[in-house]
Amino acid sequence: MPATNLIVDRIVSALKQFPPFSIFEEATVYELARAAKVQVLTKDDMVWTQGDPPGEEVLFLARGRVEYYRQVNDRNELIDVRDVGDILGLSALHEGEPYRVTALAAEDSILYALPWPMIRELLSTNDQARYYVRRHLFWGTRVGRSIPDAGLDSTGGTSSMLEAHLKGAHTITPRPARRLLCCTPETPIRQAAEMMTKKMVPSILVADDRRRPVGIVTVGDLVKEVIVGGGDSTLPVSRIMSGPVVTVARNSSTTAATLVMLRERISQVCVTEDGTADTEALDVCTQKDLLVQSGRHPAGFIQEIRLAQTPARFREICADIEEMARTYLEAGISGLLLGEICAELYNELVRQLIDISLAEMTDEGTVLLDVPWAWIAVGSDGRREQVLRTDMDNALIFEASSDPEQDEVNRGFFLQVASRVIRMLVDAGFARCQGGVMASNPNWCKTDAEWIAELRDAGTVSDGNRLLRALILYDLRHVSGDPSLSEAVRQTVFQAVGGSAAIQRYMAELIVATPPPLNFRGKFVVEKKGGNEGEFDIKKRGLTPLRDAARLFALHFGLRKHYSTGGRWLELASAQPELMELATLAREGYDMLLRIRTLTGLQRGDDGRFIDPSALTQLQRGQMVNVFDVQRMVQTAIRHKFHLETKIQ
Amino acid sequence: MIRFFKKPADPVLQRYMAATRHKRPKKTPVQEIRFVAIDVETSGLKLGVDRILSIALFEMVDGQIDMTRSRKWMVSQPVTAPTAATAIHGILPCETCTGTPEKEMLAELLPLLAGAIVVGHHILFDAAMLNEAMVRNFKARFLNQVVDTARMAMAEMIPFHRTGYGRQRPPVLEEVCAQLDLPVVARHTAEGDAFTTAEVFLILLGKIRRRLGNRRLNRRPVQLRDLPVENFKPNR
């Protein structure tokens, strides 16, 4: 009996509680434990020093606490804390570079040293564990590395981007046969080209007398053979057509067809009855055609929204969009990107609903007013962060006439339009805005002159409610109608806030008022009162400060290209080099919080505002702690920038 | 004394004696010393009567307990009846008879002990038990220097400092662990106790290292003289 089983058992059971060891098979963990060395460190012992080459062992912290210090300009900065269950030294071994920090035992600690070659071998064969480990390198942000690609994540979902598409993928539905443009091999080139121009299609199918495809002539062929090659346009198309034609069957999936096109490097594919060139041609599909047909692809939703007419159908589409959001998030897409996709879709929805409302009113005999108007999204909608249908924030601008009474009449009309649109939005499953931020509310349906006057009013700062309203309005984004109206109001926002140190200062104070939700040991602070005690308010304590800071910076520096928080950070990074690192980290952090929030919301069927910290994985918790670190950095930057007195926390 | 008539010693024993006989200078740095933590479970506490039932050994290299160099043995003994000690360590007579014979165990153990300083909690008892077994099987004595973690704890930990009360006794392993906030694993099994002892030893070594490292003057690494090293002497 060479091995001492009891102790090995104990090491195994300690390891098994934490990833990546929890992912490995039990037998492998036993092997690791048998090869382990147990290190005992007393307080203030050095585990390793910054600049040391990595050894041959990964350390698992079984008891105690280890602190990472980084020496920057003769100063030792506490960068991170490792608790029980954490792995030490992985980044250095993984990257094969010297340690970037000094690790110091903060308490008496017990570490298990595990042979790195064995772990490396295990990681190379176990995908899930490898993904975990890559995410584990996250903390490297604090020593100047970037946050690893979110796409490698395996938080619960195992589906890939492709699977996300395939789940909702449709099969190809050929359009009516009369829409298929085809000609015989004998048709002169010029005539074929005329037919293509007339129908505005990029290709023409060359078929025999039984409509079996024999070749295809594309715009590219015409350019190459006739325009550049100087070929005679009276020759038959059979001289320049490409063949044989690549075909797919009528019931193949759109994704498969797209892959065929990619493989063959062609931009259209012919659909035939049985998928060979020996049967009748039904349709020719371009990439665009396939895109709108592929179920969960955003392009497909746009098409569906344009075709839909009834509230029930809109509701169905919105449910599908949320389903898409879920599969995308599980496949690891960025929360910010998803927000932008969904914003485009919901824009299209609102445009369609406005059209329907106007058409209905015409049908009912209401005379439409000839006053320019603009439908704008404000608040989270304006920032393109509304993935779920848990809120709506919108407003309306219409052009002021010189007569206040006429304005009131106009307002009445637009309120009527807006309430129809809002009603349909509610039917489609959107929740009414709790704060009444809706275009059907007279407070949010104003003339351009009124909006501008409100924004220019210096009294905004003194009144909390009005400031809140102003903050919502600062995020406005044009959705539909006359863009010049919304642009004018947006200009005013930048002028009014950019020129007012008082408003900026007030906004800055709001941002620093929320300290990072970590206690001194790096654990979450959770809600202690109210109905959600024990849970963590990710919106108030995580997202809001980062989002408000982005807005403040954007208004301060006049960065108007982007609407979303992520975009604002990006723009800030390129416009202000000294804030680049901060802005990049803030964007990544915001993105991660947004994803967690949206996923929680989808799981619970609410807005995902409160998350349960104990439900997070060790990894997610670690990441969130990192994000809050970034939040602290942002708040410090705000304090410096806007000259707030430093409070000792 | 009359060496001519003695059988030549077993080669294992010869190597053990050659490596272990010499005493190290007091200023040897501890990094140069091989420490092994051992613990024995016996059929009772009476020397000369009771026997070793199991023994475990953990080797410490470079301040680390090397799991690949740890061993344990169940020892077969001609003891049949359960004793009072059975209730403590839970080793039943039927397990005892399936173990390694005492002589074989020693043949495997001695190369590991050769040249090492043996660490244990109340190590003198363990050493005495081993000594008896060695005398019985090899007609040789236990030669290793030993370090008792109970004595180390009394020197290094304030709660166990000598008080002058007559009834003070060295702390037992549980008490030390409780003070060090160490979990006690598998108490009263040879491997559990040996492992815990090894952990305690390394922590106390760390304390000594820190104490010496903190000195304004005479800052120096830990040397053999800083440990309560004893030479085992059979008291019969």
PDB file of C-alpha atoms in Angstrom, chain B residues 42-52 83 129 132 136:
ATOM      1  CA  THR B  42      -0.185   0.415  18.675  1.00  0.00           C
ATOM      2  CA  SER B  43      -2.093  -2.187  20.575  1.00  0.00           C
ATOM      3  CA  GLY B  44      -1.524  -0.226  23.776  1.00  0.00           C
ATOM      4  CA  LEU B  45       0.776   2.098  25.619  1.00  0.00           C
ATOM      5  CA  LYS B  46       2.897  -0.429  27.499  1.00  0.00           C
ATOM      6  CA  LEU B  47       6.380  -0.720  26.153  1.00  0.00           C
ATOM      7  CA  GLY B  48       7.581  -4.258  26.047  1.00  0.00           C
ATOM      8  CA  VAL B  49       4.069  -5.597  25.877  1.00  0.00           C
ATOM      9  CA  ASP B  50       2.216  -3.791  23.148  1.00  0.00           C
ATOM     10  CA  ARG B  51       3.035  -3.867  19.466  1.00  0.00           C
ATOM     11  CA  ILE B  52       2.903  -1.625  16.412  1.00  0.00           C
ATOM     12  CA  THR B  83      -7.467  -4.153  23.554  1.00  0.00           C
ATOM     13  CA  MET B 129       7.965   1.420  19.871  1.00  0.00           C
ATOM     14  CA  GLU B 132      11.632  -2.286  20.345  1.00  0.00           C
ATOM     15  CA  ARG B 136      13.294  -7.658  18.217  1.00  0.00           C
TER      16      ARG B 136
END
